[in-house]
Amino acid sequence: MNNDIIIAQEVTKQFVLPAETLHILNGVNLHVSQAESCAISGASGSGKTTFLSIIAGLDKASSGNVLVDNFSLTDGSDENLSHFRRKKIGFIFQLHFLLYDFTVLENVMLPAMLDSRSVGQLRMRAQKLLSAVGMQHRLAHKPAQLSGGERQRVAVARALINHPSVLIADEPTGNLDEKNSQIVEELLFGIAHDMRVTLLLATHDTQLMQKADRYFHLEGGVLV
């Protein structure tokens, strides 16, 4: 039985500029199984973020097919893609993108507030996730009162609030020192394993890359 949750087939991406056409992805193929972790490396500008954005439904491929959890991103309408992202994808970026006017607890709850769900239930789940990332003692703090590593741990909790099938991380330790990088690495892989969430990440960090079940190098617009 095929248990692939991510299927990318011959994915291409071009950007048409006045003077030239940039070919970023040139027929990328990738199959990722349920609860598997995959890391993608590559030089800056190689297309890692573009590829992750396509898998996440934030961008569309120029050609090729993409299926995530049996949903076709190739044919999806904007409304369906928005619903897909909210329900199926958790995002962790290099920058935490926490809202500074809100507390840690409120930041984690916010992505789920669009749905008609009990605020009490959301609060309980957010507290549970913040406990899982070691931030249960910071619920009422605001991002300005946290260290860089703590902010990224909150971002991990926020990415999981909607029970995503796929967790996408784009250089999640890129702005952290070695100690905090290690903490975030262990959290990412530990939580993904415990919650059976598929993890797809882009990174320059060799140590982070080697923790994944499989890792690839993006070069010349294709995965090696």
GROMACS .gro file of N, CA and C in nm, residues 29-106:
model
  234
   29ASN      N    1   1.147   1.576  -0.861
   29ASN     CA    2   1.065   1.463  -0.821
   29ASN      C    3   1.095   1.429  -0.675
   30LEU      N    4   0.989   1.408  -0.596
   30LEU     CA    5   1.007   1.372  -0.456
   30LEU      C    6   0.884   1.299  -0.405
   31HIS      N    7   0.907   1.187  -0.338
   31HIS     CA    8   0.801   1.114  -0.269
   31HIS      C    9   0.840   1.104  -0.121
   32VAL      N   10   0.751   1.146  -0.033
   32VAL     CA   11   0.778   1.142   0.111
   32VAL      C   12   0.665   1.065   0.178
   33SER      N   13   0.701   0.970   0.264
   33SER     CA   14   0.602   0.887   0.331
   33SER      C   15   0.548   0.954   0.457
   34GLN      N   16   0.436   0.903   0.503
   34GLN     CA   17   0.377   0.948   0.628
   34GLN      C   18   0.476   0.933   0.742
   35ALA      N   19   0.495   1.039   0.821
   35ALA     CA   20   0.582   1.042   0.938
   35ALA      C   21   0.731   1.034   0.905
   36GLU      N   22   0.766   1.046   0.779
   36GLU     CA   23   0.908   1.047   0.741
   36GLU      C   24   0.963   1.189   0.753
   37SER      N   25   1.094   1.199   0.775
   37SER     CA   26   1.160   1.329   0.775
   37SER      C   27   1.258   1.337   0.659
   38CYS      N   28   1.251   1.448   0.585
   38CYS     CA   29   1.340   1.470   0.470
   38CYS      C   30   1.400   1.609   0.479
   39ALA      N   31   1.530   1.617   0.453
   39ALA     CA   32   1.600   1.745   0.454
   39ALA      C   33   1.651   1.776   0.313
   40ILE      N   34   1.648   1.902   0.277
   40ILE     CA   35   1.696   1.946   0.146
   40ILE      C   36   1.801   2.054   0.168
   41SER      N   37   1.919   2.032   0.112
   41SER     CA   38   2.025   2.132   0.118
   41SER      C   39   2.041   2.193  -0.021
   42GLY      N   40   2.128   2.294  -0.029
   42GLY     CA   41   2.153   2.360  -0.157
   42GLY      C   42   2.203   2.500  -0.133
   43ALA      N   43   2.274   2.552  -0.229
   43ALA     CA   44   2.329   2.687  -0.218
   43ALA      C   45   2.217   2.789  -0.212
   44SER      N   46   2.247   2.907  -0.158
   44SER     CA   47   2.149   3.016  -0.158
   44SER      C   48   2.108   3.045  -0.302
   45GLY      N   49   1.978   3.055  -0.324
   45GLY     CA   50   1.928   3.080  -0.458
   45GLY      C   51   1.907   2.955  -0.541
   46SER      N   52   1.928   2.838  -0.480
   46SER     CA   53   1.914   2.713  -0.556
   46SER      C   54   1.768   2.673  -0.576
   47GLY      N   55   1.677   2.731  -0.499
   47GLY     CA   56   1.535   2.702  -0.517
   47GLY      C   57   1.471   2.626  -0.402
   48LYS      N   58   1.544   2.612  -0.290
   48LYS     CA   59   1.489   2.537  -0.175
   48LYS      C   60   1.359   2.600  -0.125
   49THR      N   61   1.363   2.730  -0.099
   49THR     CA   62   1.245   2.798  -0.046
   49THR      C   63   1.131   2.795  -0.148
   50THR      N   64   1.163   2.811  -0.274
   50THR     CA   65   1.061   2.804  -0.380
   50THR      C   66   0.993   2.668  -0.380
   51PHE      N   67   1.072   2.563  -0.369
   51PHE     CA   68   1.015   2.428  -0.370
   51PHE      C   69   0.927   2.405  -0.247
   52LEU      N   70   0.975   2.446  -0.130
   52LEU     CA   71   0.894   2.431  -0.010
   52LEU      C   72   0.765   2.511  -0.020
   53SER      N   73   0.771   2.629  -0.080
   53SER     CA   74   0.652   2.712  -0.096
   53SER      C   75   0.549   2.645  -0.186
   54ILE      N   76   0.596   2.574  -0.287
   54ILE     CA   77   0.505   2.501  -0.375
   54ILE      C   78   0.441   2.385  -0.302
   55ILE      N   79   0.520   2.311  -0.225
   55ILE     CA   80   0.467   2.198  -0.147
   55ILE      C   81   0.364   2.248  -0.044
   56ALA      N   82   0.387   2.367   0.008
   56ALA     CA   83   0.298   2.424   0.111
   56ALA      C   84   0.175   2.492   0.052
   57GLY      N   85   0.168   2.504  -0.080
   57GLY     CA   86   0.054   2.571  -0.142
   57GLY      C   87   0.062   2.722  -0.137
   58LEU      N   88   0.181   2.775  -0.107
   58LEU     CA   89   0.200   2.920  -0.105
   58LEU      C   90   0.234   2.974  -0.242
   59ASP      N   91   0.283   2.888  -0.330
   59ASP     CA   92   0.321   2.923  -0.466
   59ASP      C   93   0.277   2.809  -0.556
   60LYS      N   94   0.265   2.836  -0.684
   60LYS     CA   95   0.225   2.731  -0.778
   60LYS      C   96   0.339   2.700  -0.873
   61ALA      N   97   0.352   2.572  -0.906
   61ALA     CA   98   0.453   2.529  -1.002
   61ALA      C   99   0.417   2.579  -1.141
   62SER      N  100   0.519   2.600  -1.223
   62SER     CA  101   0.494   2.636  -1.363
   62SER      C  102   0.441   2.516  -1.439
   63SER      N  103   0.490   2.397  -1.403
   63SER     CA  104   0.439   2.273  -1.460
   63SER      C  105   0.471   2.159  -1.364
   64GLY      N  106   0.410   2.044  -1.388
   64GLY     CA  107   0.429   1.930  -1.301
   64GLY      C  108   0.309   1.909  -1.210
   65ASN      N  109   0.315   1.806  -1.130
   65ASN     CA  110   0.205   1.771  -1.041
   65ASN      C  111   0.253   1.765  -0.897
   66VAL      N  112   0.170   1.813  -0.805
   66VAL     CA  113   0.200   1.806  -0.663
   66VAL      C  114   0.075   1.760  -0.588
   67LEU      N  115   0.090   1.652  -0.511
   67LEU     CA  116  -0.016   1.602  -0.424
   67LEU      C  117   0.036   1.601  -0.281
   68VAL      N  118  -0.043   1.655  -0.189
   68VAL     CA  119  -0.008   1.651  -0.048
   68VAL      C  120  -0.129   1.600   0.028
   69ASP      N  121  -0.114   1.487   0.093
   69ASP     CA  122  -0.224   1.425   0.167
   69ASP      C  123  -0.348   1.411   0.079
   70ASN      N  124  -0.323   1.364  -0.046
   70ASN     CA  125  -0.428   1.337  -0.146
   70ASN      C  126  -0.497   1.463  -0.199
   71PHE      N  127  -0.441   1.580  -0.169
   71PHE     CA  128  -0.496   1.704  -0.223
   71PHE      C  129  -0.405   1.753  -0.335
   72SER      N  130  -0.466   1.783  -0.451
   72SER     CA  131  -0.389   1.831  -0.565
   72SER      C  132  -0.366   1.981  -0.555
   73LEU      N  133  -0.241   2.020  -0.543
   73LEU     CA  134  -0.208   2.162  -0.538
   73LEU      C  135  -0.204   2.223  -0.677
   74THR      N  136  -0.200   2.138  -0.779
   74THR     CA  137  -0.193   2.186  -0.916
   74THR      C  138  -0.324   2.248  -0.960
   75ASP      N  139  -0.435   2.187  -0.918
   75ASP     CA  140  -0.566   2.231  -0.965
   75ASP      C  141  -0.646   2.309  -0.860
   76GLY      N  142  -0.591   2.327  -0.743
   76GLY     CA  143  -0.668   2.387  -0.634
   76GLY      C  144  -0.699   2.534  -0.656
   77SER      N  145  -0.820   2.574  -0.621
   77SER     CA  146  -0.856   2.715  -0.623
   77SER      C  147  -0.789   2.787  -0.507
   78ASP      N  148  -0.788   2.920  -0.510
   78ASP     CA  149  -0.727   2.996  -0.402
   78ASP      C  150  -0.795   2.966  -0.268
   79GLU      N  151  -0.927   2.953  -0.271
   79GLU     CA  152  -1.002   2.925  -0.148
   79GLU      C  153  -0.967   2.787  -0.094
   80ASN      N  154  -0.960   2.688  -0.184
   80ASN     CA  155  -0.926   2.552  -0.141
   80ASN      C  156  -0.782   2.542  -0.092
   81LEU      N  157  -0.693   2.617  -0.159
   81LEU     CA  158  -0.553   2.618  -0.115
   81LEU      C  159  -0.539   2.680   0.023
   82SER      N  160  -0.614   2.785   0.050
   82SER     CA  161  -0.611   2.849   0.181
   82SER      C  162  -0.659   2.752   0.289
   83HIS      N  163  -0.766   2.681   0.260
   83HIS     CA  164  -0.819   2.582   0.354
   83HIS      C  165  -0.718   2.469   0.374
   84PHE      N  166  -0.655   2.426   0.265
   84PHE     CA  167  -0.553   2.321   0.272
   84PHE      C  168  -0.438   2.363   0.362
   85ARG      N  169  -0.386   2.484   0.343
   85ARG     CA  170  -0.272   2.531   0.423
   85ARG      C  171  -0.308   2.535   0.572
   86ARG      N  172  -0.428   2.582   0.600
   86ARG     CA  173  -0.469   2.598   0.739
   86ARG      C  174  -0.486   2.463   0.809
   87LYS      N  175  -0.534   2.364   0.735
   87LYS     CA  176  -0.565   2.235   0.794
   87LYS      C  177  -0.450   2.134   0.789
   88LYS      N  178  -0.368   2.142   0.686
   88LYS     CA  179  -0.273   2.034   0.660
   88LYS      C  180  -0.127   2.070   0.682
   89ILE      N  181  -0.094   2.200   0.682
   89ILE     CA  182   0.046   2.242   0.682
   89ILE      C  183   0.079   2.324   0.806
   90GLY      N  184   0.192   2.292   0.868
   90GLY     CA  185   0.248   2.374   0.974
   90GLY      C  186   0.377   2.437   0.922
   91PHE      N  187   0.395   2.567   0.944
   91PHE     CA  188   0.510   2.640   0.890
   91PHE      C  189   0.605   2.681   1.002
   92ILE      N  190   0.734   2.663   0.976
   92ILE     CA  191   0.837   2.720   1.063
   92ILE      C  192   0.939   2.787   0.971
   93PHE      N  193   0.959   2.916   0.990
   93PHE     CA  194   1.048   2.991   0.903
   93PHE      C  195   1.178   3.023   0.977
   94GLN      N  196   1.274   3.076   0.902
   94GLN     CA  197   1.402   3.116   0.963
   94GLN      C  198   1.376   3.227   1.065
   95LEU      N  199   1.289   3.321   1.032
   95LEU     CA  200   1.245   3.424   1.127
   95LEU      C  201   1.115   3.375   1.190
   96HIS      N  202   1.098   3.398   1.317
   96HIS     CA  203   0.986   3.340   1.390
   96HIS      C  204   0.850   3.398   1.352
   97PHE      N  205   0.848   3.527   1.311
   97PHE     CA  206   0.724   3.595   1.272
   97PHE      C  207   0.617   3.592   1.381
   98LEU      N  208   0.658   3.598   1.506
   98LEU     CA  209   0.561   3.612   1.615
   98LEU      C  210   0.510   3.756   1.617
   99LEU      N  211   0.387   3.774   1.663
   99LEU     CA  212   0.328   3.907   1.673
   99LEU      C  213   0.362   3.966   1.810
  100TYR      N  214   0.429   4.081   1.809
  100TYR     CA  215   0.486   4.136   1.932
  100TYR      C  216   0.382   4.192   2.028
  101ASP      N  217   0.261   4.219   1.979
  101ASP     CA  218   0.157   4.273   2.067
  101ASP      C  219   0.082   4.164   2.142
  102PHE      N  220   0.111   4.038   2.110
  102PHE     CA  221   0.039   3.926   2.171
  102PHE      C  222   0.133   3.844   2.259
  103THR      N  223   0.071   3.777   2.356
  103THR     CA  224   0.151   3.691   2.444
  103THR      C  225   0.191   3.564   2.370
  104VAL      N  226   0.279   3.488   2.433
  104VAL     CA  227   0.322   3.359   2.378
  104VAL      C  228   0.201   3.269   2.356
  105LEU      N  229   0.114   3.259   2.455
  105LEU     CA  230  -0.005   3.174   2.444
  105LEU      C  231  -0.095   3.221   2.330
  106GLU      N  232  -0.116   3.350   2.319
  106GLU     CA  233  -0.202   3.404   2.213
  106GLU      C  234  -0.142   3.381   2.076
   0.00000   0.00000   0.00000
